[in-house]
PDB file of N, CA and C in Angstrom:
ATOM      1  N   MET B   1     -35.084 -99.305  73.296  1.00 51.00           N
ATOM      2  CA  MET B   1     -34.693 -98.613  72.093  1.00 51.00           C
ATOM      3  C   MET B   1     -34.881 -99.561  70.913  1.00 51.00           C
ATOM      4  N   SER B   2     -35.495 -99.094  69.849  1.00 61.00           N
ATOM      5  CA  SER B   2     -35.745 -99.942  68.687  1.00 61.00           C
ATOM      6  C   SER B   2     -34.468-100.084  67.863  1.00 61.00           C
ATOM      7  N   SER B   3     -34.460-101.076  66.983  1.00 58.00           N
ATOM      8  CA  SER B   3     -33.277-101.284  66.154  1.00 58.00           C
ATOM      9  C   SER B   3     -33.073-100.111  65.205  1.00 58.00           C
ATOM     10  N   GLU B   4     -34.167 -99.463  64.780  1.00 61.00           N
ATOM     11  CA  GLU B   4     -34.046 -98.282  63.915  1.00 61.00           C
ATOM     12  C   GLU B   4     -33.338 -97.155  64.656  1.00 61.00           C
ATOM     13  N   ASP B   5     -33.706 -96.946  65.933  1.00 59.00           N
ATOM     14  CA  ASP B   5     -33.047 -95.924  66.745  1.00 59.00           C
ATOM     15  C   ASP B   5     -31.571 -96.267  66.941  1.00 59.00           C
ATOM     16  N   GLU B   6     -31.299 -97.555  67.154  1.00 56.00           N
ATOM     17  CA  GLU B   6     -29.924 -98.000  67.384  1.00 56.00           C
ATOM     18  C   GLU B   6     -29.071 -97.754  66.143  1.00 56.00           C
ATOM     19  N   ARG B   7     -29.638 -98.022  64.956  1.00 52.00           N
ATOM     20  CA  ARG B   7     -28.896 -97.826  63.715  1.00 52.00           C
ATOM     21  C   ARG B   7     -28.670 -96.350  63.409  1.00 52.00           C
ATOM     22  N   SER B   8     -29.564 -95.496  63.858  1.00 54.00           N
ATOM     23  CA  SER B   8     -29.449 -94.070  63.541  1.00 54.00           C
ATOM     24  C   SER B   8     -28.451 -93.355  64.442  1.00 54.00           C
ATOM     25  N   ARG B   9     -28.033 -93.980  65.525  1.00 58.00           N
ATOM     26  CA  ARG B   9     -27.057 -93.357  66.426  1.00 58.00           C
ATOM     27  C   ARG B   9     -25.685 -93.332  65.766  1.00 58.00           C
ATOM     28  N   PRO B  10     -24.961 -92.219  65.871  1.00 55.00           N
ATOM     29  CA  PRO B  10     -23.625 -92.148  65.262  1.00 55.00           C
ATOM     30  C   PRO B  10     -22.696 -93.204  65.858  1.00 55.00           C
ATOM     31  N   GLY B  11     -21.885 -93.797  65.010  1.00 60.00           N
ATOM     32  CA  GLY B  11     -20.935 -94.802  65.467  1.00 60.00           C
ATOM     33  C   GLY B  11     -21.542 -96.178  65.636  1.00 60.00           C
ATOM     34  N   ASN B  12     -22.843 -96.303  65.474  1.00 57.00           N
ATOM     35  CA  ASN B  12     -23.507 -97.591  65.648  1.00 57.00           C
ATOM     36  C   ASN B  12     -23.903 -98.229  64.326  1.00 57.00           C
ATOM     37  N   SER B  13     -23.642 -97.569  63.214  1.00 65.00           N
ATOM     38  CA  SER B  13     -24.153 -98.072  61.953  1.00 65.00           C
ATOM     39  C   SER B  13     -23.034 -98.249  60.937  1.00 65.00           C
ATOM     40  N   VAL B  14     -22.988 -99.430  60.369  1.00 66.00           N
ATOM     41  CA  VAL B  14     -22.101 -99.710  59.250  1.00 66.00           C
ATOM     42  C   VAL B  14     -22.960-100.414  58.224  1.00 66.00           C
ATOM     43  N   ALA B  15     -23.124 -99.792  57.079  1.00 77.00           N
ATOM     44  CA  ALA B  15     -23.951-100.347  56.003  1.00 77.00           C
ATOM     45  C   ALA B  15     -25.364-100.643  56.491  1.00 77.00           C
ATOM     46  N   GLY B  16     -25.857 -99.837  57.398  1.00 85.00           N
ATOM     47  CA  GLY B  16     -27.220-100.014  57.881  1.00 85.00           C
ATOM     48  C   GLY B  16     -27.391-101.137  58.882  1.00 85.00           C
ATOM     49  N   LEU B  17     -26.293-101.679  59.396  1.00 85.00           N
ATOM     50  CA  LEU B  17     -26.366-102.780  60.360  1.00 85.00           C
ATOM     51  C   LEU B  17     -25.987-102.277  61.745  1.00 85.00           C
ATOM     52  N   SER B  18     -26.618-102.835  62.753  1.00 89.00           N
ATOM     53  CA  SER B  18     -26.278-102.465  64.129  1.00 89.00           C
ATOM     54  C   SER B  18     -24.963-103.127  64.527  1.00 89.00           C
ATOM     55  N   ASN B  19     -24.414-102.684  65.640  1.00 90.00           N
ATOM     56  CA  ASN B  19     -23.180-103.293  66.153  1.00 90.00           C
ATOM     57  C   ASN B  19     -23.365-104.788  66.390  1.00 90.00           C
ATOM     58  N   LEU B  20     -24.509-105.161  66.932  1.00 91.00           N
ATOM     59  CA  LEU B  20     -24.785-106.570  67.204  1.00 91.00           C
ATOM     60  C   LEU B  20     -24.810-107.372  65.906  1.00 91.00           C
ATOM     61  N   GLN B  21     -25.453-106.820  64.880  1.00 91.00           N
ATOM     62  CA  GLN B  21     -25.498-107.509  63.593  1.00 91.00           C
ATOM     63  C   GLN B  21     -24.103-107.606  62.978  1.00 91.00           C
ATOM     64  N   MET B  22     -23.329-106.537  63.088  1.00 91.00           N
ATOM     65  CA  MET B  22     -21.967-106.563  62.552  1.00 91.00           C
ATOM     66  C   MET B  22     -21.106-107.585  63.285  1.00 91.00           C
ATOM     67  N   ARG B  23     -21.250-107.664  64.605  1.00 93.00           N
ATOM     68  CA  ARG B  23     -20.486-108.667  65.367  1.00 93.00           C
ATOM     69  C   ARG B  23     -20.879-110.073  64.951  1.00 93.00           C
ATOM     70  N   ALA B  24     -22.179-110.300  64.761  1.00 94.00           N
ATOM     71  CA  ALA B  24     -22.645-111.627  64.342  1.00 94.00           C
ATOM     72  C   ALA B  24     -22.094-111.970  62.963  1.00 94.00           C
ATOM     73  N   LEU B  25     -22.120-110.998  62.051  1.00 93.00           N
ATOM     74  CA  LEU B  25     -21.590-111.211  60.705  1.00 93.00           C
ATOM     75  C   LEU B  25     -20.087-111.474  60.754  1.00 93.00           C
ATOM     76  N   ASN B  26     -19.397-110.694  61.546  1.00 95.00           N
ATOM     77  CA  ASN B  26     -17.956-110.861  61.697  1.00 95.00           C
ATOM     78  C   ASN B  26     -17.615-112.234  62.281  1.00 95.00           C
ATOM     79  N   ASP B  27     -18.346-112.652  63.297  1.00 97.00           N
ATOM     80  CA  ASP B  27     -18.117-113.974  63.898  1.00 97.00           C
ATOM     81  C   ASP B  27     -18.371-115.092  62.892  1.00 97.00           C
ATOM     82  N   SER B  28     -19.411-114.936  62.076  1.00 97.00           N
ATOM     83  CA  SER B  28     -19.708-115.954  61.058  1.00 97.00           C
ATOM     84  C   SER B  28     -18.567-116.064  60.057  1.00 97.00           C
ATOM     85  N   PHE B  29     -18.072-114.920  59.587  1.00 97.00           N
ATOM     86  CA  PHE B  29     -16.954-114.944  58.649  1.00 97.00           C
ATOM     87  C   PHE B  29     -15.695-115.506  59.295  1.00 97.00           C
ATOM     88  N   THR B  30     -15.466-115.159  60.540  1.00 97.00           N
ATOM     89  CA  THR B  30     -14.298-115.681  61.254  1.00 97.00           C
ATOM     90  C   THR B  30     -14.366-117.200  61.361  1.00 97.00           C
ATOM     91  N   ASN B  31     -15.532-117.725  61.687  1.00 96.00           N
ATOM     92  CA  ASN B  31     -15.698-119.180  61.780  1.00 96.00           C
ATOM     93  C   ASN B  31     -15.471-119.848  60.430  1.00 96.00           C
ATOM     94  N   LEU B  32     -15.990-119.238  59.357  1.00 96.00           N
ATOM     95  CA  LEU B  32     -15.772-119.790  58.017  1.00 96.00           C
ATOM     96  C   LEU B  32     -14.286-119.806  57.671  1.00 96.00           C
ATOM     97  N   MET B  33     -13.601-118.719  57.960  1.00 96.00           N
ATOM     98  CA  MET B  33     -12.175-118.636  57.652  1.00 96.00           C
ATOM     99  C   MET B  33     -11.369-119.635  58.480  1.00 96.00           C
ATOM    100  N   ASN B  34     -11.699-119.762  59.754  1.00 96.00           N
ATOM    101  CA  ASN B  34     -10.985-120.718  60.603  1.00 96.00           C
ATOM    102  C   ASN B  34     -11.175-122.144  60.112  1.00 96.00           C
ATOM    103  N   THR B  35     -12.390-122.473  59.675  1.00 95.00           N
ATOM    104  CA  THR B  35     -12.658-123.810  59.143  1.00 95.00           C
ATOM    105  C   THR B  35     -11.834-124.051  57.886  1.00 95.00           C
ATOM    106  N   ALA B  36     -11.825-123.071  56.993  1.00 94.00           N
ATOM    107  CA  ALA B  36     -11.061-123.209  55.752  1.00 94.00           C
ATOM    108  C   ALA B  36      -9.569-123.312  56.041  1.00 94.00           C
ATOM    109  N   LEU B  37      -9.076-122.491  56.951  1.00 96.00           N
ATOM    110  CA  LEU B  37      -7.655-122.535  57.285  1.00 96.00           C
ATOM    111  C   LEU B  37      -7.272-123.858  57.939  1.00 96.00           C
ATOM    112  N   GLU B  38      -8.141-124.388  58.762  1.00 95.00           N
ATOM    113  CA  GLU B  38      -7.870-125.677  59.403  1.00 95.00           C
ATOM    114  C   GLU B  38      -7.730-126.768  58.343  1.00 95.00           C
ATOM    115  N   GLN B  39      -8.599-126.744  57.337  1.00 94.00           N
ATOM    116  CA  GLN B  39      -8.506-127.727  56.256  1.00 94.00           C
ATOM    117  C   GLN B  39      -7.199-127.564  55.488  1.00 94.00           C
ATOM    118  N   ILE B  40      -6.805-126.324  55.256  1.00 95.00           N
ATOM    119  CA  ILE B  40      -5.544-126.073  54.555  1.00 95.00           C
ATOM    120  C   ILE B  40      -4.369-126.587  55.380  1.00 95.00           C
ATOM    121  N   HIS B  41      -4.369-126.303  56.671  1.00 95.00           N
ATOM    122  CA  HIS B  41      -3.282-126.769  57.545  1.00 95.00           C
ATOM    123  C   HIS B  41      -3.222-128.294  57.595  1.00 95.00           C
ATOM    124  N   GLN B  42      -4.375-128.947  57.643  1.00 94.00           N
ATOM    125  CA  GLN B  42      -4.390-130.412  57.649  1.00 94.00           C
ATOM    126  C   GLN B  42      -3.794-130.955  56.360  1.00 94.00           C
ATOM    127  N   ARG B  43      -4.155-130.351  55.238  1.00 93.00           N
ATOM    128  CA  ARG B  43      -3.638-130.812  53.949  1.00 93.00           C
ATOM    129  C   ARG B  43      -2.128-130.583  53.866  1.00 93.00           C
ATOM    130  N   LEU B  44      -1.663-129.446  54.346  1.00 93.00           N
ATOM    131  CA  LEU B  44      -0.221-129.183  54.358  1.00 93.00           C
ATOM    132  C   LEU B  44       0.520-130.191  55.231  1.00 93.00           C
ATOM    133  N   ASP B  45      -0.058-130.518  56.385  1.00 92.00           N
ATOM    134  CA  ASP B  45       0.552-131.527  57.256  1.00 92.00           C
ATOM    135  C   ASP B  45       0.635-132.873  56.548  1.00 92.00           C
ATOM    136  N   GLU B  46      -0.429-133.250  55.835  1.00 92.00           N
ATOM    137  CA  GLU B  46      -0.417-134.517  55.091  1.00 92.00           C
ATOM    138  C   GLU B  46       0.692-134.514  54.049  1.00 92.00           C
ATOM    139  N   ILE B  47       0.817-133.411  53.340  1.00 91.00           N
ATOM    140  CA  ILE B  47       1.834-133.316  52.293  1.00 91.00           C
ATOM    141  C   ILE B  47       3.230-133.391  52.900  1.00 91.00           C
ATOM    142  N   GLN B  48       3.456-132.657  53.984  1.00 90.00           N
ATOM    143  CA  GLN B  48       4.774-132.660  54.614  1.00 90.00           C
ATOM    144  C   GLN B  48       5.116-134.023  55.199  1.00 90.00           C
ATOM    145  N   ASN B  49       4.143-134.705  55.776  1.00 90.00           N
ATOM    146  CA  ASN B  49       4.403-136.015  56.368  1.00 90.00           C
ATOM    147  C   ASN B  49       4.647-137.080  55.309  1.00 90.00           C
ATOM    148  N   SER B  50       4.022-136.941  54.156  1.00 88.00           N
ATOM    149  CA  SER B  50       4.187-137.953  53.119  1.00 88.00           C
ATOM    150  C   SER B  50       5.355-137.646  52.195  1.00 88.00           C
ATOM    151  N   LYS B  51       5.934-136.484  52.353  1.00 78.00           N
ATOM    152  CA  LYS B  51       7.018-136.078  51.467  1.00 78.00           C
ATOM    153  C   LYS B  51       8.265-136.895  51.777  1.00 78.00           C
ATOM    154  N   GLN B  52       8.707-137.619  50.794  1.00 67.00           N
ATOM    155  CA  GLN B  52       9.919-138.409  50.947  1.00 67.00           C
ATOM    156  C   GLN B  52      10.948-137.861  49.975  1.00 67.00           C
ATOM    157  N   PRO B  53      12.189-137.883  50.364  1.00 68.00           N
ATOM    158  CA  PRO B  53      13.201-137.359  49.442  1.00 68.00           C
ATOM    159  C   PRO B  53      13.229-138.176  48.157  1.00 68.00           C
ATOM    160  N   ARG B  54      13.138-137.477  47.064  1.00 66.00           N
ATOM    161  CA  ARG B  54      13.179-138.152  45.765  1.00 66.00           C
ATOM    162  C   ARG B  54      14.629-138.375  45.371  1.00 66.00           C
ATOM    163  N   PRO B  55      14.889-139.498  44.749  1.00 64.00           N
ATOM    164  CA  PRO B  55      16.263-139.716  44.292  1.00 64.00           C
ATOM    165  C   PRO B  55      16.597-138.706  43.201  1.00 64.00           C
ATOM    166  N   ARG B  56      17.787-138.166  43.282  1.00 68.00           N
ATOM    167  CA  ARG B  56      18.197-137.186  42.278  1.00 68.00           C
ATOM    168  C   ARG B  56      18.399-137.891  40.953  1.00 68.00           C
ATOM    169  N   THR B  57      17.856-137.290  39.937  1.00 69.00           N
ATOM    170  CA  THR B  57      18.032-137.864  38.604  1.00 69.00           C
ATOM    171  C   THR B  57      19.279-137.267  37.983  1.00 69.00           C
ATOM    172  N   ARG B  58      19.911-138.035  37.166  1.00 67.00           N
ATOM    173  CA  ARG B  58      21.104-137.554  36.498  1.00 67.00           C
ATOM    174  C   ARG B  58      20.695-136.637  35.358  1.00 67.00           C
ATOM    175  N   ALA B  59      21.577-135.740  35.027  1.00 64.00           N
ATOM    176  CA  ALA B  59      21.307-134.796  33.944  1.00 64.00           C
ATOM    177  C   ALA B  59      21.168-135.556  32.630  1.00 64.00           C
ATOM    178  N   ARG B  60      20.308-135.060  31.781  1.00 65.00           N
ATOM    179  CA  ARG B  60      20.115-135.697  30.474  1.00 65.00           C
ATOM    180  C   ARG B  60      21.341-135.453  29.609  1.00 65.00           C
ATOM    181  N   ARG B  61      21.696-136.441  28.860  1.00 66.00           N
ATOM    182  CA  ARG B  61      22.865-136.329  27.982  1.00 66.00           C
ATOM    183  C   ARG B  61      22.460-136.519  26.521  1.00 66.00           C
ATOM    184  N   ASP B  62      21.268-136.029  26.164  1.00 69.00           N
ATOM    185  CA  ASP B  62      20.837-136.134  24.771  1.00 69.00           C
ATOM    186  C   ASP B  62      21.690-135.242  23.873  1.00 69.00           C
ATOM    187  N   ARG B  63      22.116-134.139  24.430  1.00 68.00           N
ATOM    188  CA  ARG B  63      22.923-133.193  23.667  1.00 68.00           C
ATOM    189  C   ARG B  63      24.308-133.131  24.283  1.00 68.00           C
ATOM    190  N   PRO B  64      25.291-132.848  23.462  1.00 66.00           N
ATOM    191  CA  PRO B  64      26.637-132.726  24.036  1.00 66.00           C
ATOM    192  C   PRO B  64      26.713-131.518  24.956  1.00 66.00           C
ATOM    193  N   ARG B  65      27.552-131.626  25.931  1.00 67.00           N
ATOM    194  CA  ARG B  65      27.738-130.546  26.890  1.00 67.00           C
ATOM    195  C   ARG B  65      28.395-129.344  26.224  1.00 67.00           C
ATOM    196  N   ARG B  66      27.915-128.168  26.579  1.00 69.00           N
ATOM    197  CA  ARG B  66      28.559-126.949  26.085  1.00 69.00           C
ATOM    198  C   ARG B  66      29.746-126.654  26.981  1.00 69.00           C
ATOM    199  N   PRO B  67      30.847-126.282  26.399  1.00 69.00           N
ATOM    200  CA  PRO B  67      32.006-125.966  27.242  1.00 69.00           C
ATOM    201  C   PRO B  67      31.729-124.699  28.045  1.00 69.00           C
ATOM    202  N   ASN B  68      32.179-124.704  29.267  1.00 74.00           N
ATOM    203  CA  ASN B  68      32.018-123.531  30.122  1.00 74.00           C
ATOM    204  C   ASN B  68      33.008-122.464  29.700  1.00 74.00           C
ATOM    205  N   ARG B  69      32.526-121.226  29.678  1.00 72.00           N
ATOM    206  CA  ARG B  69      33.420-120.119  29.343  1.00 72.00           C
ATOM    207  C   ARG B  69      34.111-119.653  30.619  1.00 72.00           C
ATOM    208  N   SER B  70      35.350-119.310  30.486  1.00 76.00           N
ATOM    209  CA  SER B  70      36.088-118.820  31.653  1.00 76.00           C
ATOM    210  C   SER B  70      35.695-117.367  31.916  1.00 76.00           C
ATOM    211  N   ASP B  71      35.988-116.905  33.112  1.00 78.00           N
ATOM    212  CA  ASP B  71      35.705-115.515  33.466  1.00 78.00           C
ATOM    213  C   ASP B  71      36.446-114.558  32.539  1.00 78.00           C
ATOM    214  N   ASP B  72      37.672-114.933  32.148  1.00 78.00           N
ATOM    215  CA  ASP B  72      38.452-114.075  31.254  1.00 78.00           C
ATOM    216  C   ASP B  72      37.761-113.938  29.902  1.00 78.00           C
ATOM    217  N   GLU B  73      37.226-115.035  29.376  1.00 77.00           N
ATOM    218  CA  GLU B  73      36.524-114.973  28.092  1.00 77.00           C
ATOM    219  C   GLU B  73      35.296-114.075  28.176  1.00 77.00           C
ATOM    220  N   ILE B  74      34.586-114.152  29.276  1.00 76.00           N
ATOM    221  CA  ILE B  74      33.384-113.332  29.452  1.00 76.00           C
ATOM    222  C   ILE B  74      33.772-111.863  29.547  1.00 76.00           C
ATOM    223  N   ARG B  75      34.821-111.555  30.318  1.00 78.00           N
ATOM    224  CA  ARG B  75      35.279-110.163  30.443  1.00 78.00           C
ATOM    225  C   ARG B  75      35.745-109.626  29.094  1.00 78.00           C
ATOM    226  N   GLU B  76      36.454-110.461  28.350  1.00 80.00           N
ATOM    227  CA  GLU B  76      36.952-110.053  27.035  1.00 80.00           C
ATOM    228  C   GLU B  76      35.787-109.748  26.098  1.00 80.00           C
ATOM    229  N   GLU B  77      34.770-110.602  26.122  1.00 77.00           N
ATOM    230  CA  GLU B  77      33.594-110.390  25.277  1.00 77.00           C
ATOM    231  C   GLU B  77      32.873-109.102  25.674  1.00 77.00           C
ATOM    232  N   ASP B  78      32.745-108.875  26.981  1.00 76.00           N
ATOM    233  CA  ASP B  78      32.084-107.657  27.461  1.00 76.00           C
ATOM    234  C   ASP B  78      32.860-106.411  27.045  1.00 76.00           C
ATOM    235  N   SER B  79      34.181-106.477  27.101  1.00 78.00           N
ATOM    236  CA  SER B  79      34.976-105.304  26.737  1.00 78.00           C
ATOM    237  C   SER B  79      34.856-105.017  25.246  1.00 78.00           C
ATOM    238  N   HIS B  80      34.720-106.044  24.413  1.00 73.00           N
ATOM    239  CA  HIS B  80      34.525-105.835  22.976  1.00 73.00           C
ATOM    240  C   HIS B  80      33.176-105.190  22.707  1.00 73.00           C
ATOM    241  N   GLU B  81      32.167-105.551  23.464  1.00 69.00           N
ATOM    242  CA  GLU B  81      30.839-104.959  23.289  1.00 69.00           C
ATOM    243  C   GLU B  81      30.863-103.492  23.684  1.00 69.00           C
ATOM    244  N   ASP B  82      31.662-103.138  24.697  1.00 66.00           N
ATOM    245  CA  ASP B  82      31.755-101.746  25.133  1.00 66.00           C
ATOM    246  C   ASP B  82      32.434-100.878  24.079  1.00 66.00           C
ATOM    247  N   ASP B  83      33.345-101.474  23.305  1.00 64.00           N
ATOM    248  CA  ASP B  83      34.075-100.732  22.280  1.00 64.00           C
ATOM    249  C   ASP B  83      33.175-100.365  21.108  1.00 64.00           C
ATOM    250  N   VAL B  84      32.125-101.113  20.906  1.00 57.00           N
ATOM    251  CA  VAL B  84      31.257-100.902  19.733  1.00 57.00           C
ATOM    252  C   VAL B  84      30.359 -99.727  19.913  1.00 57.00           C
TER     253      VAL B  84
END
């Protein structure tokens, strides 16, 4: 059977390619993706292995600290907004 006959059979053609051609194309893409993913995994492993805990830095004190509002103050403010 010629490749033209094979492509013309129902269920055997995708974009004019035979099943064999589609499998070859699919395998090629799979190999490319696996290679790329392997490189990504290697890089992630390098990053995770080299990751050392950084010392925590203290908060900047360039500006004075804002006082924290109590829950009561927030509720009171919200109730005033509802009245308007």
